[in-house]
XYZ file of C-alpha atoms in Angstrom:
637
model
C 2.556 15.298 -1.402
C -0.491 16.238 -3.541
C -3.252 14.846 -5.064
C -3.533 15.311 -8.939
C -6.177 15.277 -11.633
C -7.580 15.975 -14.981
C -9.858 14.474 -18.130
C -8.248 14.582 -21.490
C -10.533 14.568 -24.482
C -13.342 16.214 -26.021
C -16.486 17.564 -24.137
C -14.424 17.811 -20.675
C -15.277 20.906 -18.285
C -13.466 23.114 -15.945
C -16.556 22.613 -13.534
C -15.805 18.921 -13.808
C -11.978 18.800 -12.748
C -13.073 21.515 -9.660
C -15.484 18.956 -9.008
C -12.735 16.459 -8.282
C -10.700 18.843 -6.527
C -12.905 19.795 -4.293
C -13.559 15.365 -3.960
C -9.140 15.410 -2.791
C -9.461 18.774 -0.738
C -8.173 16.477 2.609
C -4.799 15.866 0.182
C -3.881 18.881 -0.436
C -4.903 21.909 2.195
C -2.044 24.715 0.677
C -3.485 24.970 -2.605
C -5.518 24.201 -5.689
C -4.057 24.639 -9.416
C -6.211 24.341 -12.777
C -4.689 24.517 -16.387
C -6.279 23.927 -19.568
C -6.030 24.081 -23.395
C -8.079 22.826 -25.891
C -8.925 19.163 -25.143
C -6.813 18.813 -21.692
C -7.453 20.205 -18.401
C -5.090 19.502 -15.275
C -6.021 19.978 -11.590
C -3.553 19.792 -8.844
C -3.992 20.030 -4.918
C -1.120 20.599 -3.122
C 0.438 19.459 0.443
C 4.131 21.865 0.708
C 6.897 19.606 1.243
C 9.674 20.676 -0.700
C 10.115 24.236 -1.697
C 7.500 26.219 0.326
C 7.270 29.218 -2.296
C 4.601 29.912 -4.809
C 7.351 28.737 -7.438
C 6.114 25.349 -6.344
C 2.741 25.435 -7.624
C 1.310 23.058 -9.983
C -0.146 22.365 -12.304
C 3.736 23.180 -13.624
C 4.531 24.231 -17.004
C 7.529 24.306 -18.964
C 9.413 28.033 -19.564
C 8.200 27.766 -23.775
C 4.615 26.509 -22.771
C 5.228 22.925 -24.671
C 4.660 20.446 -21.288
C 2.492 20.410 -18.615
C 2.689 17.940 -15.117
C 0.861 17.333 -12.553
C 2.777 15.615 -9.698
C 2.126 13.474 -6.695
C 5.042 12.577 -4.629
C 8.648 13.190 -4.442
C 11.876 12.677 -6.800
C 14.489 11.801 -4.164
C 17.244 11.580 -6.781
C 16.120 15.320 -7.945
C 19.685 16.606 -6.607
C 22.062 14.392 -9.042
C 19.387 14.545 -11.580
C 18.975 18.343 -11.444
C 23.171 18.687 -12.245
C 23.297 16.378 -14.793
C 20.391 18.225 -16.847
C 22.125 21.688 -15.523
C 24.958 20.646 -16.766
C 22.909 19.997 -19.917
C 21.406 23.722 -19.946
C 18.401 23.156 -18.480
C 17.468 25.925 -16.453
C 15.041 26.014 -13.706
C 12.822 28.150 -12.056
C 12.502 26.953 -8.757
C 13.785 24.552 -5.868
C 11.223 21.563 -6.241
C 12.046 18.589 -7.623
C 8.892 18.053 -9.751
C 10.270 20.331 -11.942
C 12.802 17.721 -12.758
C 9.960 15.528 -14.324
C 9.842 18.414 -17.264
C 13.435 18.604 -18.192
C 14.087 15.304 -17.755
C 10.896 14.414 -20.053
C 12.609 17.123 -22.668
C 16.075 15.395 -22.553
C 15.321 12.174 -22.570
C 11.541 11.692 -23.358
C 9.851 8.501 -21.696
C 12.992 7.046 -21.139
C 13.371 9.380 -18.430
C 10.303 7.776 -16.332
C 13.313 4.443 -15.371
C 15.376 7.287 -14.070
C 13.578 8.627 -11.033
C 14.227 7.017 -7.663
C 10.811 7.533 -5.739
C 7.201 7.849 -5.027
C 5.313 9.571 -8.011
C 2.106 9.140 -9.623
C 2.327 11.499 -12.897
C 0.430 13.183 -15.513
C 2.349 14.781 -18.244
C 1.063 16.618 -21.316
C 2.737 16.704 -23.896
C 1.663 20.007 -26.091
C 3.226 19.401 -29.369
C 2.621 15.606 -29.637
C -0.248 16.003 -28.644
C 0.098 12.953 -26.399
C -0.834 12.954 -22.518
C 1.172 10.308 -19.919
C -0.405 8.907 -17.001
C 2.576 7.108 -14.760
C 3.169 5.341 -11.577
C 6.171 4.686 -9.366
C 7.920 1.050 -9.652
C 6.081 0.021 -6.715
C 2.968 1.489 -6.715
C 3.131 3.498 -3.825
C 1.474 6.808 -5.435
C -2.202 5.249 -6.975
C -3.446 6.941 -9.958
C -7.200 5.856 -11.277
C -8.269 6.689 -14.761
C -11.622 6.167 -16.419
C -12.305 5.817 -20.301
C -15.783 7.792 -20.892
C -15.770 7.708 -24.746
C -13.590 9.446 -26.501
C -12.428 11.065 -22.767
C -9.976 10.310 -20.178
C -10.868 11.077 -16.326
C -7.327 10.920 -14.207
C -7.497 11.252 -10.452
C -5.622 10.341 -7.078
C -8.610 9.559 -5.754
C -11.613 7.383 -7.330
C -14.082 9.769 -5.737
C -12.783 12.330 -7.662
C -13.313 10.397 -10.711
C -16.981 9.490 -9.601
C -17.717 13.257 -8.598
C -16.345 14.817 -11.971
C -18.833 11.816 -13.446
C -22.437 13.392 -12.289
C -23.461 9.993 -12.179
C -26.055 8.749 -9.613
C -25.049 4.805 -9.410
C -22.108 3.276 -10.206
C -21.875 -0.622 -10.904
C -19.686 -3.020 -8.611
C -17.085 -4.536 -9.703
C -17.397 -8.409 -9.405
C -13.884 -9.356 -10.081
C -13.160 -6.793 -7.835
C -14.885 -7.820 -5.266
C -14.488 -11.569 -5.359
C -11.094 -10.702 -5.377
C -11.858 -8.627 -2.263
C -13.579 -11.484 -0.323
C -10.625 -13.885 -1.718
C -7.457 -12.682 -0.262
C -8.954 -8.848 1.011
C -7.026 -7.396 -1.858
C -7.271 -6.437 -5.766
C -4.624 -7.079 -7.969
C -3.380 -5.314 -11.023
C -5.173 -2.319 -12.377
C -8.429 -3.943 -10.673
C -10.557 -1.769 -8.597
C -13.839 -1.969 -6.898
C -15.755 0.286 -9.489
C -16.603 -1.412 -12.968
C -14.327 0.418 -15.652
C -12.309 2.235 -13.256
C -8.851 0.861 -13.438
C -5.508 1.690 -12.072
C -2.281 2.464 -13.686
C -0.225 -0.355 -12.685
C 3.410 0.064 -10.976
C 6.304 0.733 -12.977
C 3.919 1.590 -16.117
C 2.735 4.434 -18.126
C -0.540 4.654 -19.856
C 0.256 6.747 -23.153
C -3.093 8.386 -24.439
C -3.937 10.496 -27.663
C -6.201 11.525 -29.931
C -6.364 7.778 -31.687
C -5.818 5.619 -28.469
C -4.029 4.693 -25.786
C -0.921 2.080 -25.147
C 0.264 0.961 -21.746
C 3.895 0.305 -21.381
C 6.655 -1.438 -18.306
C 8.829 1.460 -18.097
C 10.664 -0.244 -15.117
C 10.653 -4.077 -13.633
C 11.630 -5.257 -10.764
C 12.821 -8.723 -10.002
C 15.061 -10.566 -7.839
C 18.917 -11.192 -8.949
C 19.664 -14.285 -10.627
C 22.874 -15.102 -8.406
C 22.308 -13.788 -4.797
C 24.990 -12.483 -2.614
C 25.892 -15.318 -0.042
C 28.316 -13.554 1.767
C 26.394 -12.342 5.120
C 29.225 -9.908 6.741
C 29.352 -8.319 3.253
C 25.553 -8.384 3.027
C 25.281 -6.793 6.490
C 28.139 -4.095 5.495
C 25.817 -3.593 2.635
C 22.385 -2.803 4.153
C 24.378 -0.581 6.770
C 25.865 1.750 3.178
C 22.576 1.263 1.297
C 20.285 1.902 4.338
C 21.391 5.164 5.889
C 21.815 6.503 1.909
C 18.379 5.786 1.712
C 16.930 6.936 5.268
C 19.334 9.881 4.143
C 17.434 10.707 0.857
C 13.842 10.415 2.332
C 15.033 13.311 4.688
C 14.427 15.838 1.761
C 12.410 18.168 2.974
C 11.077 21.747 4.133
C 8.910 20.703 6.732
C 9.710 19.141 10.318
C 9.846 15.355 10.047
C 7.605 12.500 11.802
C 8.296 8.886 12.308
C 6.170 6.310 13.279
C 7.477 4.011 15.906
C 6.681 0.513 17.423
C 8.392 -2.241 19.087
C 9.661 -3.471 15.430
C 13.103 -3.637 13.967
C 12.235 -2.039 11.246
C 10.615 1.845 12.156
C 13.110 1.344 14.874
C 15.945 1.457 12.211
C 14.073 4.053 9.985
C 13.685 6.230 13.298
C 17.269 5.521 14.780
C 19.247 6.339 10.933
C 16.789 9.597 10.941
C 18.021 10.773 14.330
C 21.359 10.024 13.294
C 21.007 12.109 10.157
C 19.287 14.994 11.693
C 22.089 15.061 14.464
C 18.842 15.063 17.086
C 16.777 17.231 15.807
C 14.079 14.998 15.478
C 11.896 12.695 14.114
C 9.414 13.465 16.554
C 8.022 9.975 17.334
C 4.133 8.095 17.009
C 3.254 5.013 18.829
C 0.069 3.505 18.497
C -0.899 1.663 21.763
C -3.582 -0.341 23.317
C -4.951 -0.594 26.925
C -5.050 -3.852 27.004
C -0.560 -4.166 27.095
C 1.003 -7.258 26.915
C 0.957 -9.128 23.364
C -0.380 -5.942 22.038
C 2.416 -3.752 24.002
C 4.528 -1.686 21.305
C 5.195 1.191 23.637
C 8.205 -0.827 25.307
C 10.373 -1.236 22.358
C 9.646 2.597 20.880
C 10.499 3.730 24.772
C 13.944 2.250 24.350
C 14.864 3.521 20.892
C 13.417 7.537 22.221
C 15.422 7.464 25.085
C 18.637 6.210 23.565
C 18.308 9.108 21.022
C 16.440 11.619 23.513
C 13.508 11.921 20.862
C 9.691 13.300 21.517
C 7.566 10.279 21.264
C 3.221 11.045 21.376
C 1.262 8.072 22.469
C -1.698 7.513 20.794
C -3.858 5.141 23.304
C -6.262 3.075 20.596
C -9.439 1.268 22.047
C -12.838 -0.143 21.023
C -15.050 3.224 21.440
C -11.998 5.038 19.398
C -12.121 1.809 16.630
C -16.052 2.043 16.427
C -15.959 6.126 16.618
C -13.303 6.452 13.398
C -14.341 3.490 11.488
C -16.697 4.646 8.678
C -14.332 7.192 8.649
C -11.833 5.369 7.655
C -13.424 3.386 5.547
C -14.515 6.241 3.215
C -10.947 7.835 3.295
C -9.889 4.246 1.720
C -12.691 4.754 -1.065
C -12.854 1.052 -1.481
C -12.202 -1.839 1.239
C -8.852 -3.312 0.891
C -6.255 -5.052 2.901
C -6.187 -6.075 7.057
C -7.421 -4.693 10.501
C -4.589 -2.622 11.312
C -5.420 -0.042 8.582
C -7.580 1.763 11.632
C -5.375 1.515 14.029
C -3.000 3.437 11.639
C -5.478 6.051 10.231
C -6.074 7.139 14.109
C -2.119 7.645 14.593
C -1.718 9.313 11.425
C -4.336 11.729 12.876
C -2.636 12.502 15.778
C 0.672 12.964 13.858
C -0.813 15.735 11.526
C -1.841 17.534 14.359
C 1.660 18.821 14.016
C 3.654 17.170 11.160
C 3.083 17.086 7.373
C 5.738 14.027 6.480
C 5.901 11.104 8.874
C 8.487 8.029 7.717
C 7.481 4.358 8.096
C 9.037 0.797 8.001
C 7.052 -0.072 5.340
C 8.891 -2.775 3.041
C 11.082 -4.327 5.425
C 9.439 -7.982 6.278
C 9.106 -8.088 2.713
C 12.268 -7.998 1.216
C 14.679 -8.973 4.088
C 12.459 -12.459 4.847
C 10.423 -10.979 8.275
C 7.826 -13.677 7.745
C 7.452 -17.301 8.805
C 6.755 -18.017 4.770
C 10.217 -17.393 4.015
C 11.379 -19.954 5.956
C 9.201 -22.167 4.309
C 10.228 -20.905 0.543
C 13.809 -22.154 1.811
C 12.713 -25.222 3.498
C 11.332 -25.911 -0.295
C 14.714 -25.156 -1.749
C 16.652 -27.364 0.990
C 14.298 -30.257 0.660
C 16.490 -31.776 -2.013
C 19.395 -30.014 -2.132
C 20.792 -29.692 1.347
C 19.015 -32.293 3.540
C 21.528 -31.710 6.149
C 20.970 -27.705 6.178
C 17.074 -28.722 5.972
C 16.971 -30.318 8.866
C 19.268 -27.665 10.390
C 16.745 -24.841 9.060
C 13.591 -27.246 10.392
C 15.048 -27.984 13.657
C 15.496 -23.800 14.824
C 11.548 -23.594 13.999
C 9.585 -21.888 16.031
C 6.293 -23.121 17.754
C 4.838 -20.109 16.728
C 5.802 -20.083 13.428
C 4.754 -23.893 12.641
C 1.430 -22.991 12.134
C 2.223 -20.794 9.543
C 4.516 -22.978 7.592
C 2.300 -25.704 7.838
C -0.535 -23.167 5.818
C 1.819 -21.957 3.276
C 2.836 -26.125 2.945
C -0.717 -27.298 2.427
C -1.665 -24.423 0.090
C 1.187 -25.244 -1.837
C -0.169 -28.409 -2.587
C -3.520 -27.940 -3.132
C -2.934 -24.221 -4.631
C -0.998 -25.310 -7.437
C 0.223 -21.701 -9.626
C -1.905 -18.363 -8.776
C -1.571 -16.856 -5.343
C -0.324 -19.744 -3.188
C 1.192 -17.270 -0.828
C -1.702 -15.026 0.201
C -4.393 -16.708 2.403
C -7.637 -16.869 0.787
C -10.485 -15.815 3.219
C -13.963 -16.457 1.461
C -13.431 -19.735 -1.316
C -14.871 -18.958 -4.672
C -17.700 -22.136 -3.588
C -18.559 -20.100 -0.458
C -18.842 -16.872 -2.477
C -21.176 -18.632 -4.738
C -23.505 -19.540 -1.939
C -23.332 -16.644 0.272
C -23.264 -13.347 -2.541
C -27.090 -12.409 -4.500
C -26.731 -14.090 -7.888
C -25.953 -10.552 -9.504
C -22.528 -10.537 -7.728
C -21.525 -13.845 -8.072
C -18.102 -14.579 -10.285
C -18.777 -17.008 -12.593
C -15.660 -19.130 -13.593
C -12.420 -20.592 -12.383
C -9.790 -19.027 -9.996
C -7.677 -18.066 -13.237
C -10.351 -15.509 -13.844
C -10.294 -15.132 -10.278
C -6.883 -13.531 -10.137
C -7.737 -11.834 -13.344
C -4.611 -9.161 -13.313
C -2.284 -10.925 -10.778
C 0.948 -12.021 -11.531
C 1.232 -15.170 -13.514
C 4.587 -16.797 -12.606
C 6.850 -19.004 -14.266
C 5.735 -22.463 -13.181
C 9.618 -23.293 -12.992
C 10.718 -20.884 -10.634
C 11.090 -21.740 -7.037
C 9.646 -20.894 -4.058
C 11.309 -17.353 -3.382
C 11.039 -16.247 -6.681
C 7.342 -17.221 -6.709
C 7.401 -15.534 -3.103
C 8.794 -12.263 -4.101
C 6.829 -11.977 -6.994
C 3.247 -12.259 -5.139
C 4.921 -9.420 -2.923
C 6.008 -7.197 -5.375
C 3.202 -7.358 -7.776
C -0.069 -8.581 -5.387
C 0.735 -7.904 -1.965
C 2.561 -4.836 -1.521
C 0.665 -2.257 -4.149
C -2.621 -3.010 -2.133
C -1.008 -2.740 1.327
C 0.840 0.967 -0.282
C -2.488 2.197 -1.407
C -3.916 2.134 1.943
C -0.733 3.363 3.450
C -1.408 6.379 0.828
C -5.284 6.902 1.774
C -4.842 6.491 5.189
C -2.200 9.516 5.364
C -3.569 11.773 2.867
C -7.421 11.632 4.343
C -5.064 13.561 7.199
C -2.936 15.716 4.635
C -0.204 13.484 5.385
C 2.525 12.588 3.207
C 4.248 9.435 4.681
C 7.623 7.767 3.061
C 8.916 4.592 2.720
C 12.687 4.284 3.037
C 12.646 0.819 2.574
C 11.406 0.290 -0.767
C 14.163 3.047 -2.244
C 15.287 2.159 -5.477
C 19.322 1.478 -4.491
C 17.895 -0.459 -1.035
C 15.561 -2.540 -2.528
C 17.623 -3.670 -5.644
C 20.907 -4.991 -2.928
C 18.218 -6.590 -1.032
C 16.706 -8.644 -4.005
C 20.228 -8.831 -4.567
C 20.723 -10.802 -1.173
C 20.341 -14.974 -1.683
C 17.768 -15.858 0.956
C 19.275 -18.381 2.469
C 21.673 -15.580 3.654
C 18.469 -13.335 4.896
C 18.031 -16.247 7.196
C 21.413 -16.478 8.316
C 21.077 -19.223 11.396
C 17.882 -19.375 11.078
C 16.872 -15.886 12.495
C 14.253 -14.027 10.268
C 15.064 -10.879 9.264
C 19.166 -11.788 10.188
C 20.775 -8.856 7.993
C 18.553 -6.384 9.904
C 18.819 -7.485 13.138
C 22.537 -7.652 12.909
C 23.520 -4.188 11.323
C 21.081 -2.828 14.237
C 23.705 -4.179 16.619
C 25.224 -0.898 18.643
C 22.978 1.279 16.926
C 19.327 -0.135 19.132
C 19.381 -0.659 22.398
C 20.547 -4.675 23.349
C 17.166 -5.048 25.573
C 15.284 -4.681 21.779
C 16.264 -8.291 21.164
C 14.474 -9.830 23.671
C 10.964 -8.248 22.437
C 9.036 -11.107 20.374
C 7.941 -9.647 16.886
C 4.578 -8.502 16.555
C 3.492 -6.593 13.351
C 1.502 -4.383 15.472
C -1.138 -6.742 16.560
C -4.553 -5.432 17.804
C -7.273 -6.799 20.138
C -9.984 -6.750 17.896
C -11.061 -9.952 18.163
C -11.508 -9.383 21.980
C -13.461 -6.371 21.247
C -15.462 -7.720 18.593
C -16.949 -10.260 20.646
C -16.776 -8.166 23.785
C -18.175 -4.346 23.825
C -18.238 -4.080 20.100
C -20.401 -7.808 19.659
C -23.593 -5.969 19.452
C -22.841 -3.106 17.044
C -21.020 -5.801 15.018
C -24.202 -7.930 14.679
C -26.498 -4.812 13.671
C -24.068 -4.051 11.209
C -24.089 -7.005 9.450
C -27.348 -8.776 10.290
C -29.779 -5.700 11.089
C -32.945 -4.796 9.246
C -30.794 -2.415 7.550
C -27.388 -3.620 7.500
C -26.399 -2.595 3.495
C -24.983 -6.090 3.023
C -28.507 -7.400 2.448
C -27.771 -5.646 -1.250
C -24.730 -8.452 -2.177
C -25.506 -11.238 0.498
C -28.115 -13.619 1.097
C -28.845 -13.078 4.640
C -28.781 -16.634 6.379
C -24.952 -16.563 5.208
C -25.124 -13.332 7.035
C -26.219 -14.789 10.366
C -24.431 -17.671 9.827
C -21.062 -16.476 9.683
C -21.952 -13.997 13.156
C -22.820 -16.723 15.028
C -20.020 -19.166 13.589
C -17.393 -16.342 14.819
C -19.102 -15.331 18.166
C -18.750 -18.907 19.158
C -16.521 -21.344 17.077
C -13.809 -22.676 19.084
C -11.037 -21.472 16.458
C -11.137 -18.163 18.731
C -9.121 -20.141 20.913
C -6.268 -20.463 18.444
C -4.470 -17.395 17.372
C -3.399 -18.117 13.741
C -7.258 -19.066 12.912
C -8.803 -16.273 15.105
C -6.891 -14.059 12.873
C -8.069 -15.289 9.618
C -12.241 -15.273 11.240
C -11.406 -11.923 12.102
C -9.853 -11.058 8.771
C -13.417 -12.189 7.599
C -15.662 -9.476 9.812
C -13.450 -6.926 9.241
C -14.208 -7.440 5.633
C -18.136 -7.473 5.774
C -17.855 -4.899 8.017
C -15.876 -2.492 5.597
C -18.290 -3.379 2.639
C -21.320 -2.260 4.573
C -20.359 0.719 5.962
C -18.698 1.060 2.056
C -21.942 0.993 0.282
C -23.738 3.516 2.942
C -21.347 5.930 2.883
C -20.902 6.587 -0.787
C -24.748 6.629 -0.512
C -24.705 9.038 2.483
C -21.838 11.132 1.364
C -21.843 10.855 -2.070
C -25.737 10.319 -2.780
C -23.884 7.502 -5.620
C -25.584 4.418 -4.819
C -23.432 1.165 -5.812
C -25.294 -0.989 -7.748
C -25.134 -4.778 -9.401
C -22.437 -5.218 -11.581
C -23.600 -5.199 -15.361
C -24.286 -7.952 -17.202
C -21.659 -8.343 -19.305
C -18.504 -6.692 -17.422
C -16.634 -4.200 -19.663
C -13.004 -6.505 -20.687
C -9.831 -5.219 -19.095
């Protein structure tokens, strides 16, 4: 919806908070708010998506002047919320439901951050406490960054708002951060690329005043101890929970987008929308490739249009269009994070705000309705001993395509004892050591590694382990690039999926029962029985695969290798540069190209240089900030 901002604390300027406005200006083209007193000043740009009027302007304050927000997101529960605080005496001054987030902080203080079912990252000032809250959605699909400077806070959407409002020239590197980065192609936690700069972590508020700060779990959320087992009732369940929630991400003043593929799941989202909007819309975005086949997801999205007579916009995606938008989107990201399809998606979302401000996505899905192969071996696990009979039932519907998979997630469980056996790790800790400049090297064991990952409870099994690495690794980094990659457009996209009533029945689902016969994703697949198209079944699942291996060592080989091996390729600053040629020539002709599951993961590992060179240049280029060698001694967490 917006992008937000502010510094808290002695010394800050009003020059400083327009300087990180002007940083988020692609979040929020329909206006700019600034508010200030004494020690705090707020900043707020704004994308219209729920009450179009001037009454929706933020930074918001309350009627007596005592609190002060500045929102990102959306409230979807701000209808039953609004009565019950009406019915209260609240009274409000306009139709948007960040207002809520100020009566509901004066009737039930932070309690009231557990009641909102949505997508929020939120500052709040309170004026006669003197306290200011920094807060996050459950899931962590809003990001807010924060920066201690002294005695001052810096508070931003974006870290190059934080970095602008800074005047600094250089700013160091991370090296947690980026190990973590070259380890699975995520951070975890409140880590970020930029030494000190941290994140407010899901489901958390950072409390801040004159003497301190606190941060405090305002909301957890876990799987159920006894999962349903009943699969008619569970698929009778999705079908009530599911359209509620489709329903509720329909709040809006603006025409509606959805994003569509050959996938169950924006093929529900889109199909539930249409429903819902008796026709009306979603207008529809495919993202497609020339080179069809395995890569094909116009099929399946042709089939769900034309049973519900919807506009669907191709976008066709190939390698000049990837090579053309890539330092693009690698600056609207702000720091490299997550897999290959993140360009892919920042070129549709493009095309969509051509003429939409809201798109919805599947995002979520897989995740908590078992959509991967690793599910089936977190149940295989439970089986083992249990149920050898239903084990070898279970083991005996495996796919070939899926055994390669299983048999990772097998072997790292064995040699990955505890941390983050789930998440393939791309560069090992011993290759980091001999590939990065001493300066950038972690020094230390995987535990410091993780750093701010999840530690789970040795004794739980498999799913719960599962689940957790989702929840609290996986999914926060794969949200914040869903977040960047809309709002560099002045895009807000929503996530049905990972609504607060639909995501607590599916944790509430037992997983053997998410795998009903074997099939992943079974609840899905059969409440989308009569309502998708019977020809949708036969399409093999994808996860919107893209040919950029092919192009890599194809048309794109060469300005591949002069980006990371050139006289002036900015890896030379963290890498030594034999490991640089090394691992060119190791991908351009190692014969794991010929074997998809492995192709992937040397893929996964150019990608990654690739997005830290053409990191460091452009913040140089764009931002004349030069990052620089950690420090010596790396502030603690």
């Amino acid at each position: 919806m917006c992008g937000i901002c502010g510094i808290y604390g002695p010394g800050g300027s009003q020059a400083a908070v327009e300087a990180m406005l002007a940083a988020m200006a692609r979040r929020g083209p329909d206006g700019t708010g600034l508010w200030s007193e004494d020690d705090i000043l707020m900043g707020h740009r704004r994308l219209a998506i729920v009450d179009l009027s001037e009454r929706g302007r933020q930074p918001m304050r309350s009627t007596d002047g005592t609190i002060t927000i500045s929102v990102n997101g959306e409230i979807y529960n701000y209808p039953e919320l609004r009565a019950e605080l009406e019915a209260q005496g609240a009274v409000f001054q306009s139709n948007c439901d960040s207002e809520t987030v100020i009566h509901a902080y004066r009737a039930w203080g932070p309690a009231s951050f557990a009641r909102y079912n949505g997508m929020f990252a939120i500052a709040l000032w309170d004026g006669p406490n003197r306290r200011l809250y920094l807060l996050r959605d459950r899931l962590g699909i809003k990001p807010l960054y924060y920066w201690l400077d002294g005695a001052r806070t810096f508070f931003a959407s974006d870290v190059q708002a934080i970095i602008a409002a800074s005047g600094r020239g250089n700013w160091p590197i991370s090296r947690q951060g980026l190990s973590q980065y070259l380890s699975y192609q995520n951070r975890f936690g409140a880590q970020t690329m930029f030494e000190a700069i941290r994140l407010v972590l899901p489901g958390h508020y950072v409390e801040i005043n004159a003497t301190g700060r606190r941060e405090q779990r305002y909301a957890e959320v876990a799987p159920a101890a006894r999962g349903l087992a009943d699969f008619p009732a569970a698929v009778e369940g999705f079908r009530h929970h599911f359209r509620a929630a489709v329903s509720r991400h329909l709040m809006s003043d603006v025409p509606v987008a959805s994003y569509l593929s050959s996938g169950f799941d924006s093929a529900m989202v889109t199909s539930a929308a249409a429903e819902l909007l008796d026709r009306r819309g979603p207008a529809t975005f495919t993202g497609t490739f020339r080179e069809g086949g395995w890569y094909d997801e116009g099929t399946g999205a042709l089939l769900v249009t034309k049973r519900h007579e919807l506009l669907n916009t191709r976008v066709e995606i190939d390698a000049s269009a990837f090579r053309d938008a890539f330092d693009e989107m690698v600056f609207a990201l702000e720091e490299p994070r997550m897999g290959t399809g993140a360009l892919p998606q920042y070129l549709v979302a493009r095309k969509v705000a051509e003429t939409h401000k809201m798109v919805l996505t599947g995002h979520g899905g897989d995740e908590f309705f078992s959509g991967y192969p690793v599910f089936k071996f977190a149940l295989l696990s439970r089986l083992l001993w249990r149920s050898p009979i239903r084990f070898l039932r279970l083991l005996a519907g495996i796919r070939s395509s899926e055994i390669p998979h299983i048999a990772y997630f097998a072997l790292s469980s064995l040699f990955r004892r505890g941390g983050l056996q789930f998440l393939p790790r791309l560069f090992g800790l011993r290759e980091q050591s001999r590939g990065l400049r001493p300066g950038y090297r972690l020094a230390g064991s995987s535990e410091k590694l993780v750093g701010d990952a999840p530690k789970m409870n040795a004794g739980a099994g498999a799913y719960e382990r599962l689940i957790g690495q989702y929840l609290n690794a996986y999914l926060p980094g794969l949200l914040i690039v869903e977040d960047k990659i809309s709002m560099a457009h002045g895009l807000e996209s929503r996530t049905p999926f990972l609504d607060n009533e639909l995501l607590s029945f599916a944790l509430s689902i037992d997983e053997a029962t998410k795998l009903d016969h074997g099939a992943l994703k079974a609840v899905i697949k059969a409440a989308a029985r009569g309502r998708l198209p019977d020809e949708f079944y036969a399409l093999p699942k994808r996860g919107f695969p893209n040919p950029l291996s092919k192009w890599l060592r194809g048309e794109l080989s060469d300005w591949m290798t002069a980006r990371l091996t050139g006289p002036d390729t900015m890896l030379a600053q963290l890498f030594e540069r034999n490991f640089l040629q090394r691992t060119v020539s190791t991908y351009l002709s190692s014969w794991k190209r010929r074997l998809r599951p492995l192709d992937e993961i040397a893929t996964h590992r150019i990608f990654m240089l690739l997005c830290l060179e053409s990191w460091l240049r452009q913040y140089r280029d764009r931002m004349g900030v030069a990052l620089v060698a950690p420090t010596q001694t790396e502030p603690a967490e």
